[in-house]
Amino acid sequence: MQAGKGDEKRRDADRPLQLTMKRGYDVLRDPHLNKGMAFTLEERQQLNIHGLLPPCFLGQDAQVYTILQNFERLTCDLDRYMLLMSLQDRNEKLFYKVLASDIEKFMPIVYTPTVGLACQQYGLAFRRPRGLFISIHDRGHIATMLKSWPESVIKAIVVTDGERILGLGDLGCYGMGIPVGKLALYTACGGVKPYQCLPVMLDVGTDNETLLKDPLYIGLRHKRIRGQAYDDLLDEFMEAVTERYGMNCLIQFEDFANANAFRLLNKYRNKYCTFNDDIQGTASVAVAGLLAALRITKNKLSDHTVLFQGAGEAALGIANLILMAMEKEGLSKDAAIKRIWLVDSKGLVVKGRASLTHEKQRFAHEHREMKNLEDIVKDIKPSVLIGVAAIGGAFTPQILKDMAALNKHPIIFALSNPTSKAECTAEQCYKYTEGRGIFASGSPFDPVTLPSGKTLYPGQGNNSYVFPGVALGVISCGMRHIDENVFLTTAEVIAQQVTEENLQEGRLYPPLVTIQDVSLKIAVRLAEEAYRNNTASTYPQPKDLEAFIRSQVYSTDYNSFVADSYTWPEEAMKVKL
């Protein structure tokens, strides 16, 4: 018996000690503390939870196995999402241990495409708060509301107003599922500590009539508030966040509509530590895929002509980063712009066309107006075709055949989410380009076996290759502002991790199983550049940056709650009369 207790103490000594003043049910109901049946007998006795758990002791690996068995028993992805979210609610470390055990399996459940379905059903799925809901009626009191959040140290915030959720449009308050899922990947893929992350929903109403008429809708029941009142809310939010959590608090904007996304990014980017993942993150992962594809096409990015189906946040973000990459290769800005073409809902973006936004005007060329995408492809003769307009099936068999006729290795990126909005499937791309197409998508597709018997594994250009590593790097070195070079550097690092074997298999991105290593490499490279460019604020600069950043990474292993008990010399402990 004593030997068993000694073994237990040795195991506890191997784990970091965590102190808590909580006792009894409060421990089991706190997801930061709860270990379920992994609590040792001594921990149970000291924390006053002995008897509240079955008389069974499980290791964390056994708990992971139990969750996996329950996961496989379910057949509906939404039910699987609910299973994982309920786990996150009760045992945080086990949740992230499960995600890390097979990130390729679980990422499509906790994020795209399943999170889109979860957002549509968010009112039914809502169980307990996982973030902060701030409404337009809370103006003047946001600083007070931030104090309601139990954690005083927050390093990263993901905020949305729910107006443009994935390719699903205005989901209002239901959009909270996106910041929650995004921050789960901050931790699972980048190692950012989950208790230092805060999801925020800014509820200004919704223009979605279906939601306004839904008696179970959990948000404000009126049309979206716009104009000065909206801007005042955003200004107050940014000021309140930085006043409470510091100027280095990373604020990621997510799923804002086009009209606000660019405007807010330009307004805040040089004042706060902020970026927009839909614009800059999407751009980075797309350019990473293009840089990897160049190893197949055996030429430079500046040798290509790029045509976008779509001219919104994602398209313009990618276009601007491609422009930067071409300039880095030595092409002039004017010459690079001439290689980039946009197609929006009204057709080809050309000079003289009515109602072009400032962002679109940059890529408007002298050309006759055209509306049909098939005709545009034949006329422009692109070597790269990128879909980001959330129009399912936009890349028709004829377009894919024409791309194959124009290019030995046509680059086809169907980046729209969720899967139902993809411009074409991987199978369609390979079929109609005779297996010569270089394909990437925003949502995952199953492997495709060609008539030759060769199996290709389509690359998924998921932003999760970008934002976790960027967040880890920014937080670790205390970067004050995030410029476009951060995202070009990130794209280069991701592309460098793609092996020749990956390319032979059709992958333009590193396997998802390596995403934590990729995130670490991104973070180290960004921190190196931040210290070189004097944009870091964490000083003194660590001698070994990689070791320092590794030390910041969240551990999914359980801590020990056994009291740090010890004795004094016997003489010192004598009771003095």
Coordinates of C-alpha atoms in Angstrom, one line a residue:
M1 CA 0.0 0.0 0.0
Q2 CA 2.8 2.4 0.9
A3 CA 4.7 1.5 -2.2
G4 CA 1.6 2.4 -4.3
K5 CA 1.3 5.8 -2.5
G6 CA 5.0 6.5 -3.2
D7 CA 4.6 5.7 -6.9
E8 CA 1.7 8.1 -6.9
K9 CA 3.8 10.9 -5.3
R10 CA 6.6 10.3 -7.8
R11 CA 4.1 10.7 -10.7
D12 CA 2.7 13.8 -9.1
A13 CA 6.2 15.2 -8.8
D14 CA 6.7 14.9 -12.5
R15 CA 3.8 17.2 -13.2
P16 CA 3.6 20.9 -12.7
L17 CA 1.9 21.9 -9.4
Q18 CA -1.3 23.9 -9.7
L19 CA -2.7 25.7 -6.7
T20 CA -6.4 26.4 -6.3
M21 CA -8.5 27.7 -3.4
K22 CA -11.6 25.9 -4.8
R23 CA -12.9 22.8 -3.1
G24 CA -15.6 20.2 -3.7
Y25 CA -18.1 20.6 -6.5
D26 CA -16.4 23.9 -7.5
V27 CA -13.3 22.0 -8.7
L28 CA -15.3 19.5 -10.8
R29 CA -17.4 22.2 -12.4
D30 CA -14.4 24.3 -13.4
P31 CA -13.1 23.2 -16.8
H32 CA -9.7 24.7 -16.1
L33 CA -9.3 22.4 -13.1
N34 CA -11.4 19.3 -13.7
K35 CA -9.6 16.1 -14.5
G36 CA -12.5 13.8 -14.0
M37 CA -11.4 10.3 -12.9
A38 CA -7.8 11.2 -13.5
F39 CA -7.6 12.8 -10.0
T40 CA -5.5 10.7 -7.7
L41 CA -6.8 9.5 -4.3
E42 CA -4.6 12.1 -2.5
E43 CA -5.9 14.9 -4.8
R44 CA -9.5 13.8 -4.2
Q45 CA -9.0 13.9 -0.5
Q46 CA -7.2 17.2 -0.4
L47 CA -9.7 18.9 -2.8
N48 CA -12.7 17.5 -0.9
I49 CA -14.0 15.7 -4.0
H50 CA -13.5 12.1 -2.7
G51 CA -16.8 10.4 -3.0
L52 CA -18.0 12.8 -5.7
L53 CA -16.3 10.6 -8.3
P54 CA -16.6 6.8 -8.9
P55 CA -13.9 4.8 -7.1
C56 CA -11.9 4.4 -10.3
F57 CA -8.6 6.0 -11.4
L58 CA -8.1 6.6 -15.2
G59 CA -5.0 8.0 -16.9
Q60 CA -5.5 10.8 -19.5
D61 CA -4.9 8.4 -22.4
A62 CA -7.7 6.2 -21.2
Q63 CA -10.0 9.2 -21.1
V64 CA -9.0 10.2 -24.6
Y65 CA -9.9 6.6 -25.7
T66 CA -13.3 6.9 -24.0
I67 CA -14.0 10.2 -25.9
L68 CA -12.9 8.7 -29.2
Q69 CA -15.3 5.7 -28.7
N70 CA -18.2 8.1 -28.0
F71 CA -17.2 10.2 -31.0
E72 CA -17.1 7.2 -33.4
R73 CA -20.5 6.0 -32.1
L74 CA -22.1 9.2 -33.4
T75 CA -22.9 9.5 -37.1
C76 CA -24.0 13.2 -37.4
D77 CA -21.2 15.8 -37.5
L78 CA -23.3 18.3 -35.6
D79 CA -23.8 15.7 -32.8
R80 CA -20.0 15.2 -32.8
Y81 CA -19.5 19.0 -32.6
M82 CA -21.8 19.0 -29.5
L83 CA -19.9 16.1 -27.9
L84 CA -16.6 18.0 -28.2
M85 CA -18.1 21.3 -27.1
S86 CA -19.6 19.7 -24.0
L87 CA -16.1 18.2 -23.3
Q88 CA -14.6 21.7 -23.6
D89 CA -17.2 22.9 -21.1
R90 CA -16.2 20.4 -18.4
N91 CA -12.5 19.4 -19.0
E92 CA -10.4 21.8 -21.0
K93 CA -7.1 19.9 -21.0
L94 CA -8.8 16.7 -22.1
F95 CA -10.6 18.6 -24.9
Y96 CA -7.3 19.9 -26.3
K97 CA -5.6 16.5 -25.7
V98 CA -8.3 14.9 -27.9
L99 CA -8.0 17.5 -30.6
A100 CA -4.2 17.1 -30.7
S101 CA -4.5 13.3 -30.9
D102 CA -5.9 13.5 -34.4
I103 CA -6.1 17.1 -35.6
E104 CA -6.9 16.1 -39.1
K105 CA -10.0 14.2 -37.9
F106 CA -11.3 16.8 -35.4
M107 CA -10.5 20.1 -37.2
P108 CA -13.4 19.7 -39.7
I109 CA -15.7 19.2 -36.7
V110 CA -14.6 22.1 -34.4
Y111 CA -14.2 24.4 -37.4
T112 CA -15.1 24.4 -41.1
P113 CA -17.2 22.9 -42.4
T114 CA -19.2 21.7 -39.3
V115 CA -19.0 25.0 -37.5
G116 CA -21.1 26.6 -40.2
L117 CA -23.9 24.2 -39.5
A118 CA -23.4 24.7 -35.7
C119 CA -23.7 28.5 -36.2
Q120 CA -27.0 28.0 -38.0
Q121 CA -28.2 26.0 -35.1
Y122 CA -26.4 28.0 -32.4
G123 CA -29.6 28.9 -30.6
L124 CA -30.4 25.3 -30.0
A125 CA -26.7 24.4 -29.4
F126 CA -26.1 27.1 -26.7
R127 CA -25.5 25.5 -23.3
R128 CA -23.2 27.9 -21.4
P129 CA -21.3 31.1 -22.1
R130 CA -17.9 30.7 -23.8
G131 CA -17.4 34.3 -24.6
L132 CA -18.6 37.9 -24.2
F133 CA -21.8 39.1 -25.9
I134 CA -21.7 42.9 -26.3
S135 CA -24.7 44.6 -27.8
I136 CA -25.2 48.0 -29.4
H137 CA -27.3 49.0 -26.3
D138 CA -24.2 48.5 -24.1
R139 CA -22.4 51.6 -25.5
G140 CA -20.8 53.5 -22.7
H141 CA -20.4 50.4 -20.5
I142 CA -18.1 48.1 -22.4
A143 CA -15.2 48.6 -20.0
T144 CA -17.6 47.4 -17.2
M145 CA -18.7 44.4 -19.2
L146 CA -15.1 43.3 -19.8
K147 CA -14.7 43.0 -16.0
S148 CA -17.4 40.4 -16.1
W149 CA -15.0 38.0 -17.8
P150 CA -13.3 36.0 -15.1
E151 CA -9.8 36.1 -16.5
S152 CA -7.8 39.3 -16.0
V153 CA -4.9 38.4 -18.4
I154 CA -6.1 38.2 -22.0
K155 CA -3.6 38.0 -24.8
A156 CA -5.9 37.2 -27.8
I157 CA -9.4 38.2 -28.8
V158 CA -11.4 37.1 -31.8
V159 CA -14.4 39.4 -32.5
T160 CA -17.2 39.2 -35.0
D161 CA -20.4 41.1 -35.7
G162 CA -21.9 38.0 -37.4
E163 CA -22.7 39.8 -40.7
R164 CA -20.8 37.5 -43.1
I165 CA -20.4 34.0 -41.5
L166 CA -18.3 31.8 -43.9
G167 CA -20.4 31.6 -47.1
L168 CA -23.6 31.6 -45.1
G169 CA -24.2 35.4 -44.8
D170 CA -25.8 37.3 -41.9
L171 CA -26.3 35.0 -38.9
G172 CA -26.3 37.7 -36.3
C173 CA -25.7 36.5 -32.8
Y174 CA -25.4 32.9 -34.0
G175 CA -22.0 34.0 -35.4
M176 CA -20.5 33.5 -31.9
G177 CA -19.6 29.9 -33.0
I178 CA -16.9 31.3 -35.2
P179 CA -14.8 33.1 -32.5
V180 CA -15.2 30.1 -30.2
G181 CA -14.0 27.7 -32.9
K182 CA -11.2 29.9 -34.1
L183 CA -9.8 30.3 -30.6
A184 CA -10.0 26.6 -30.0
L185 CA -7.6 26.3 -33.0
Y186 CA -5.4 29.0 -31.5
T187 CA -4.7 26.5 -28.8
A188 CA -4.9 23.2 -30.6
C189 CA -2.7 24.3 -33.5
G190 CA -0.6 27.1 -32.0
G191 CA -0.4 26.4 -28.3
V192 CA -1.9 29.7 -27.2
K193 CA -3.1 29.3 -23.7
P194 CA -6.9 29.0 -23.8
Y195 CA -7.5 30.9 -20.6
Q196 CA -5.7 33.9 -22.2
C197 CA -8.2 33.9 -25.1
L198 CA -11.6 35.7 -25.3
P199 CA -14.3 35.2 -28.0
V200 CA -16.5 38.3 -28.5
M201 CA -19.8 38.8 -30.3
L202 CA -20.7 42.4 -31.1
D203 CA -24.5 42.2 -31.6
V204 CA -25.8 45.2 -33.6
G205 CA -28.9 43.4 -34.9
T206 CA -29.4 41.3 -38.0
D207 CA -30.9 41.8 -41.5
N208 CA -31.7 38.1 -41.7
E209 CA -35.5 38.0 -41.8
T210 CA -35.6 34.3 -41.0
L211 CA -33.8 34.9 -37.7
L212 CA -35.9 38.0 -36.9
K213 CA -39.0 35.9 -37.1
D214 CA -37.5 32.9 -35.2
P215 CA -38.9 32.8 -31.7
L216 CA -35.8 30.9 -30.6
Y217 CA -33.3 33.4 -31.9
I218 CA -30.9 34.5 -29.1
G219 CA -29.8 37.9 -30.4
L220 CA -31.3 41.4 -30.8
R221 CA -34.5 41.4 -32.8
H222 CA -34.0 44.4 -35.0
K223 CA -32.3 45.4 -38.3
R224 CA -28.6 46.1 -38.1
I225 CA -27.5 49.4 -36.7
R226 CA -25.1 51.1 -39.0
G227 CA -23.3 54.5 -39.4
Q228 CA -21.9 56.5 -36.6
A229 CA -23.5 54.5 -33.8
Y230 CA -21.8 51.3 -35.2
D231 CA -18.4 53.1 -35.5
D232 CA -18.7 54.5 -31.9
L233 CA -19.4 50.9 -30.6
L234 CA -16.2 49.6 -32.4
D235 CA -14.1 52.5 -31.2
E236 CA -15.2 52.1 -27.6
F237 CA -14.6 48.3 -27.8
M238 CA -11.0 48.7 -29.1
E239 CA -10.3 51.4 -26.4
A240 CA -11.8 49.4 -23.6
V241 CA -10.0 46.2 -24.6
T242 CA -6.6 47.8 -24.8
E243 CA -7.1 49.7 -21.6
R244 CA -8.0 46.5 -19.7
Y245 CA -5.6 44.0 -21.3
G246 CA -2.9 46.3 -22.7
M247 CA -1.9 47.6 -26.2
N248 CA -0.3 44.3 -27.0
C249 CA -3.5 42.4 -26.8
L250 CA -4.1 40.7 -30.2
I251 CA -7.5 41.6 -31.7
Q252 CA -8.5 39.4 -34.7
F253 CA -11.5 40.6 -36.7
E254 CA -13.5 37.8 -38.1
D255 CA -16.5 37.5 -40.6
F256 CA -17.3 41.2 -40.9
A257 CA -19.0 42.2 -44.1
N258 CA -16.9 43.7 -47.0
A259 CA -18.2 47.2 -46.4
N260 CA -16.8 47.2 -42.8
A261 CA -13.9 44.7 -43.0
F262 CA -11.4 46.8 -45.1
R263 CA -12.5 50.1 -43.5
L264 CA -12.0 48.8 -40.0
L265 CA -8.7 47.1 -40.9
N266 CA -7.3 50.4 -42.4
K267 CA -8.6 52.4 -39.5
Y268 CA -7.1 50.3 -36.7
R269 CA -4.1 48.4 -38.1
N270 CA -1.5 51.1 -37.2
K271 CA -3.1 52.0 -33.9
Y272 CA -3.7 48.5 -32.4
C273 CA -2.3 45.0 -32.6
T274 CA -4.9 43.7 -35.0
F275 CA -5.5 41.8 -38.2
N276 CA -8.5 40.5 -40.3
D277 CA -8.2 36.8 -40.9
D278 CA -10.7 36.8 -43.8
I279 CA -8.5 39.3 -45.7
Q280 CA -5.0 38.7 -44.5
G281 CA -5.1 35.1 -43.2
T282 CA -6.8 33.8 -46.3
A283 CA -4.3 35.8 -48.4
S284 CA -1.4 34.2 -46.6
V285 CA -2.6 30.6 -46.9
A286 CA -3.5 31.1 -50.6
V287 CA -0.1 32.6 -51.4
A288 CA 1.5 29.7 -49.5
G289 CA -0.3 27.3 -51.8
L290 CA 0.8 29.2 -54.9
L291 CA 4.5 29.3 -53.7
A292 CA 4.4 25.5 -53.3
A293 CA 2.7 25.1 -56.7
L294 CA 5.6 26.9 -58.3
R295 CA 7.8 23.9 -57.5
I296 CA 5.6 21.9 -59.9
T297 CA 5.2 24.6 -62.6
K298 CA 8.9 25.3 -62.4
N299 CA 8.6 29.1 -62.8
K300 CA 8.1 32.3 -60.8
L301 CA 4.9 33.7 -59.5
S302 CA 5.4 36.8 -61.7
D303 CA 5.2 34.5 -64.7
H304 CA 1.5 33.7 -64.0
T305 CA -1.7 35.4 -64.8
V306 CA -4.2 35.2 -62.0
L307 CA -8.0 35.4 -62.4
F308 CA -10.3 35.6 -59.3
Q309 CA -13.9 34.5 -59.2
G310 CA -14.9 36.9 -56.5
A311 CA -13.8 40.4 -55.6
G312 CA -14.6 40.6 -51.9
E313 CA -12.4 40.5 -48.8
A314 CA -10.7 37.2 -49.6
A315 CA -10.0 38.0 -53.2
L316 CA -8.7 41.5 -52.6
G317 CA -6.6 40.3 -49.7
I318 CA -5.0 37.5 -51.8
A319 CA -4.6 39.8 -54.8
N320 CA -2.7 42.4 -52.7
L321 CA -0.4 39.7 -51.2
I322 CA 0.3 38.2 -54.6
L323 CA 1.2 41.7 -55.7
M324 CA 3.7 42.0 -52.8
A325 CA 5.2 38.6 -53.7
M326 CA 5.6 39.5 -57.3
E327 CA 7.3 42.8 -56.4
K328 CA 9.6 40.8 -54.1
E329 CA 10.6 38.7 -57.2
G330 CA 11.6 41.9 -58.9
L331 CA 8.5 42.8 -61.0
S332 CA 7.3 46.4 -60.9
K333 CA 4.0 47.2 -59.1
D334 CA 2.3 48.3 -62.3
A335 CA 3.4 45.2 -64.2
A336 CA 2.3 42.9 -61.3
I337 CA -1.2 44.6 -61.2
K338 CA -1.6 43.8 -64.9
R339 CA -1.3 40.1 -64.1
I340 CA -4.2 40.1 -61.7
W341 CA -7.8 40.1 -62.8
L342 CA -11.1 40.1 -60.8
V343 CA -14.6 39.0 -61.5
D344 CA -17.4 40.1 -59.3
S345 CA -21.2 39.7 -59.3
K346 CA -21.4 42.1 -62.3
G347 CA -18.7 40.5 -64.3
L348 CA -15.1 41.3 -65.2
V349 CA -13.7 44.3 -63.2
V350 CA -12.6 46.8 -65.8
K351 CA -12.0 50.5 -65.9
G352 CA -15.0 52.7 -66.5
R353 CA -17.4 50.2 -65.0
A354 CA -19.9 51.8 -62.6
S355 CA -19.9 51.4 -58.8
L356 CA -16.4 50.1 -58.3
T357 CA -15.0 50.3 -54.8
H358 CA -11.7 51.9 -54.1
E359 CA -10.1 48.4 -53.4
K360 CA -11.4 47.0 -56.7
Q361 CA -10.3 50.0 -58.8
R362 CA -6.7 49.1 -58.1
F363 CA -7.1 45.9 -60.2
A364 CA -9.5 47.3 -62.9
H365 CA -7.9 47.1 -66.4
E366 CA -8.6 48.6 -69.8
H367 CA -10.8 45.9 -71.3
R368 CA -14.4 45.5 -72.6
E369 CA -17.0 44.5 -70.1
M370 CA -17.7 40.7 -69.9
K371 CA -20.1 38.8 -67.6
N372 CA -19.8 35.1 -68.4
L373 CA -16.9 33.3 -66.6
E374 CA -16.4 30.8 -69.3
D375 CA -15.9 33.6 -71.9
I376 CA -13.6 35.5 -69.5
V377 CA -11.3 32.5 -69.0
K378 CA -11.0 32.0 -72.8
D379 CA -10.3 35.7 -73.2
I380 CA -7.9 36.4 -70.3
K381 CA -6.1 33.0 -70.5
P382 CA -5.2 32.7 -66.9
S383 CA -2.7 30.1 -65.5
V384 CA -4.2 30.5 -62.0
L385 CA -7.9 30.4 -61.2
I386 CA -9.0 31.2 -57.7
G387 CA -12.6 31.0 -56.4
V388 CA -13.6 33.0 -53.4
A389 CA -17.2 34.1 -54.2
A390 CA -19.0 31.2 -52.4
I391 CA -20.8 30.2 -55.6
G392 CA -20.9 26.4 -55.6
G393 CA -20.0 24.9 -59.0
A394 CA -18.8 28.1 -60.6
F395 CA -15.9 26.3 -62.1
T396 CA -17.8 24.3 -64.7
P397 CA -16.4 21.3 -66.6
Q398 CA -15.8 23.5 -69.6
I399 CA -13.8 26.1 -67.6
L400 CA -11.7 23.3 -66.2
K401 CA -11.1 21.8 -69.6
D402 CA -10.2 25.3 -71.0
M403 CA -7.7 25.8 -68.1
A404 CA -6.1 22.4 -69.0
A405 CA -5.9 23.4 -72.7
L406 CA -4.2 26.7 -71.8
N407 CA -1.7 25.3 -69.3
K408 CA 0.4 22.2 -68.7
H409 CA -0.4 22.5 -65.0
P410 CA -3.4 24.8 -64.4
I411 CA -3.6 26.0 -60.8
I412 CA -7.2 25.7 -59.6
F413 CA -8.0 27.0 -56.0
A414 CA -11.7 26.5 -55.0
L415 CA -11.4 28.2 -51.6
S416 CA -15.0 29.0 -50.7
N417 CA -16.5 27.5 -47.5
P418 CA -18.4 25.5 -46.6
T419 CA -18.1 22.5 -48.9
S420 CA -21.4 23.2 -50.6
K421 CA -20.1 26.5 -51.7
A422 CA -16.9 25.2 -53.3
E423 CA -16.4 26.3 -56.9
C424 CA -15.6 22.7 -57.9
T425 CA -14.7 19.4 -56.2
A426 CA -11.2 17.9 -56.2
E427 CA -12.5 15.0 -58.3
Q428 CA -14.0 17.4 -60.9
C429 CA -10.7 19.3 -61.1
Y430 CA -8.6 16.2 -61.7
K431 CA -11.1 14.7 -64.1
Y432 CA -11.5 17.6 -66.4
T433 CA -7.8 18.6 -66.4
E434 CA -6.8 15.0 -67.1
G435 CA -5.0 14.8 -63.7
R436 CA -2.7 17.8 -64.5
G437 CA -4.5 20.4 -62.4
I438 CA -2.9 21.7 -59.2
F439 CA -5.8 21.8 -56.8
A440 CA -6.5 23.3 -53.4
S441 CA -9.7 24.0 -51.5
G442 CA -11.0 25.8 -48.5
S443 CA -12.9 22.8 -47.1
P444 CA -11.6 19.2 -47.0
F445 CA -12.1 16.8 -49.9
D446 CA -11.5 13.0 -49.9
P447 CA -8.5 11.6 -51.8
V448 CA -9.0 11.0 -55.5
T449 CA -7.7 8.0 -57.4
L450 CA -6.9 8.8 -61.1
P451 CA -7.6 6.3 -63.9
S452 CA -3.8 5.6 -63.9
G453 CA -4.2 4.3 -60.3
K454 CA -2.4 7.2 -58.7
T455 CA -4.1 8.6 -55.6
L456 CA -4.0 12.3 -55.0
Y457 CA -4.6 14.0 -51.6
P458 CA -6.2 17.5 -52.3
G459 CA -4.5 20.3 -50.4
Q460 CA -6.8 22.2 -48.0
G461 CA -5.9 25.8 -47.9
N462 CA -7.3 26.3 -44.4
N463 CA -6.5 29.5 -42.6
S464 CA -5.6 27.4 -39.6
Y465 CA -2.1 27.1 -41.1
V466 CA -1.8 30.8 -40.6
F467 CA -3.6 32.4 -37.7
P468 CA -2.4 30.1 -34.8
G469 CA 1.3 30.6 -35.7
V470 CA 0.8 34.3 -36.3
A471 CA -0.9 34.6 -32.9
L472 CA 1.8 32.6 -31.1
G473 CA 4.5 34.7 -32.7
V474 CA 2.8 38.1 -32.0
I475 CA 2.0 37.2 -28.4
S476 CA 5.5 35.7 -27.6
C477 CA 7.4 38.8 -28.7
G478 CA 4.8 41.4 -27.9
M479 CA 4.4 42.7 -31.4
R480 CA 2.6 46.1 -31.4
H481 CA 1.4 46.2 -35.0
I482 CA 0.9 43.5 -37.6
D483 CA 1.9 44.6 -41.1
E484 CA 1.5 42.8 -44.5
N485 CA 5.1 41.5 -44.3
V486 CA 4.0 39.2 -41.5
F487 CA 1.6 37.4 -43.8
L488 CA 4.0 37.1 -46.7
T489 CA 6.7 35.7 -44.3
T490 CA 4.1 33.3 -43.0
A491 CA 3.2 32.1 -46.5
E492 CA 6.9 31.5 -47.2
V493 CA 7.4 29.5 -44.0
I494 CA 4.3 27.3 -44.8
A495 CA 5.4 26.7 -48.4
Q496 CA 8.9 25.7 -47.1
Q497 CA 7.4 22.9 -45.0
V498 CA 5.9 21.2 -48.0
T499 CA 8.1 18.3 -49.1
E500 CA 8.7 16.9 -52.5
E501 CA 6.8 13.8 -51.4
N502 CA 3.8 16.0 -50.4
L503 CA 3.8 17.6 -53.8
Q504 CA 3.9 14.2 -55.5
E505 CA 0.8 13.3 -53.5
G506 CA -1.0 16.4 -54.7
R507 CA -0.6 18.3 -51.3
L508 CA 0.2 22.0 -51.5
Y509 CA 0.3 22.3 -47.7
P510 CA 2.1 20.3 -45.0
P511 CA 0.0 17.4 -43.6
L512 CA -2.3 18.7 -40.8
V513 CA -0.7 16.3 -38.4
T514 CA 2.4 18.6 -38.5
I515 CA 0.5 21.9 -37.9
Q516 CA 1.8 22.4 -34.4
D517 CA 5.4 22.3 -35.7
V518 CA 4.5 24.6 -38.6
S519 CA 2.9 27.1 -36.2
L520 CA 6.0 27.0 -34.1
K521 CA 8.3 27.7 -37.1
I522 CA 6.0 30.6 -38.1
A523 CA 6.1 32.0 -34.6
V524 CA 9.9 31.8 -34.4
R525 CA 10.4 33.4 -37.8
L526 CA 8.0 36.3 -37.1
A527 CA 9.6 36.9 -33.7
E528 CA 13.1 37.0 -35.3
E529 CA 11.9 39.6 -37.8
A530 CA 10.1 41.6 -35.1
Y531 CA 13.3 41.9 -33.0
R532 CA 15.3 42.7 -36.2
N533 CA 12.8 45.4 -37.2
N534 CA 12.3 46.8 -33.6
T535 CA 8.6 46.0 -33.7
A536 CA 8.8 43.6 -30.6
S537 CA 8.1 44.9 -27.1
T538 CA 9.1 41.8 -25.0
Y539 CA 12.6 42.6 -23.6
P540 CA 15.2 41.6 -23.0
Q541 CA 15.3 39.6 -26.2
P542 CA 15.5 35.9 -25.4
K543 CA 18.9 34.3 -26.3
D544 CA 17.2 31.2 -27.7
L545 CA 13.9 32.4 -29.3
E546 CA 12.7 28.9 -30.2
A547 CA 13.2 27.6 -26.7
F548 CA 11.5 30.7 -25.3
I549 CA 8.5 30.3 -27.6
R550 CA 8.3 26.6 -26.8
S551 CA 8.1 27.5 -23.1
Q552 CA 5.1 29.6 -23.8
V553 CA 3.1 26.8 -25.5
Y554 CA 0.1 25.4 -23.6
S555 CA 0.5 21.9 -22.3
T556 CA -2.5 19.5 -22.6
D557 CA -1.0 17.3 -19.8
Y558 CA -2.7 17.4 -16.5
N559 CA -1.2 19.3 -13.6
S560 CA -0.8 18.0 -10.0
F561 CA -3.0 19.4 -7.3
V562 CA -1.2 17.6 -4.4
A563 CA -0.3 20.1 -1.8
D564 CA 3.4 21.2 -1.7
S565 CA 3.9 19.8 1.8
Y566 CA 7.3 19.6 3.6
T567 CA 8.7 19.5 7.1
W568 CA 10.9 21.8 9.2
P569 CA 13.7 20.7 11.5
E570 CA 12.3 19.0 14.5
E571 CA 13.7 21.6 16.9
A572 CA 12.0 24.4 15.0
M573 CA 8.7 22.7 15.2
K574 CA 8.7 22.2 19.0
V575 CA 5.8 23.8 20.7
K576 CA 7.0 26.6 23.0
L577 CA 5.2 26.9 26.3

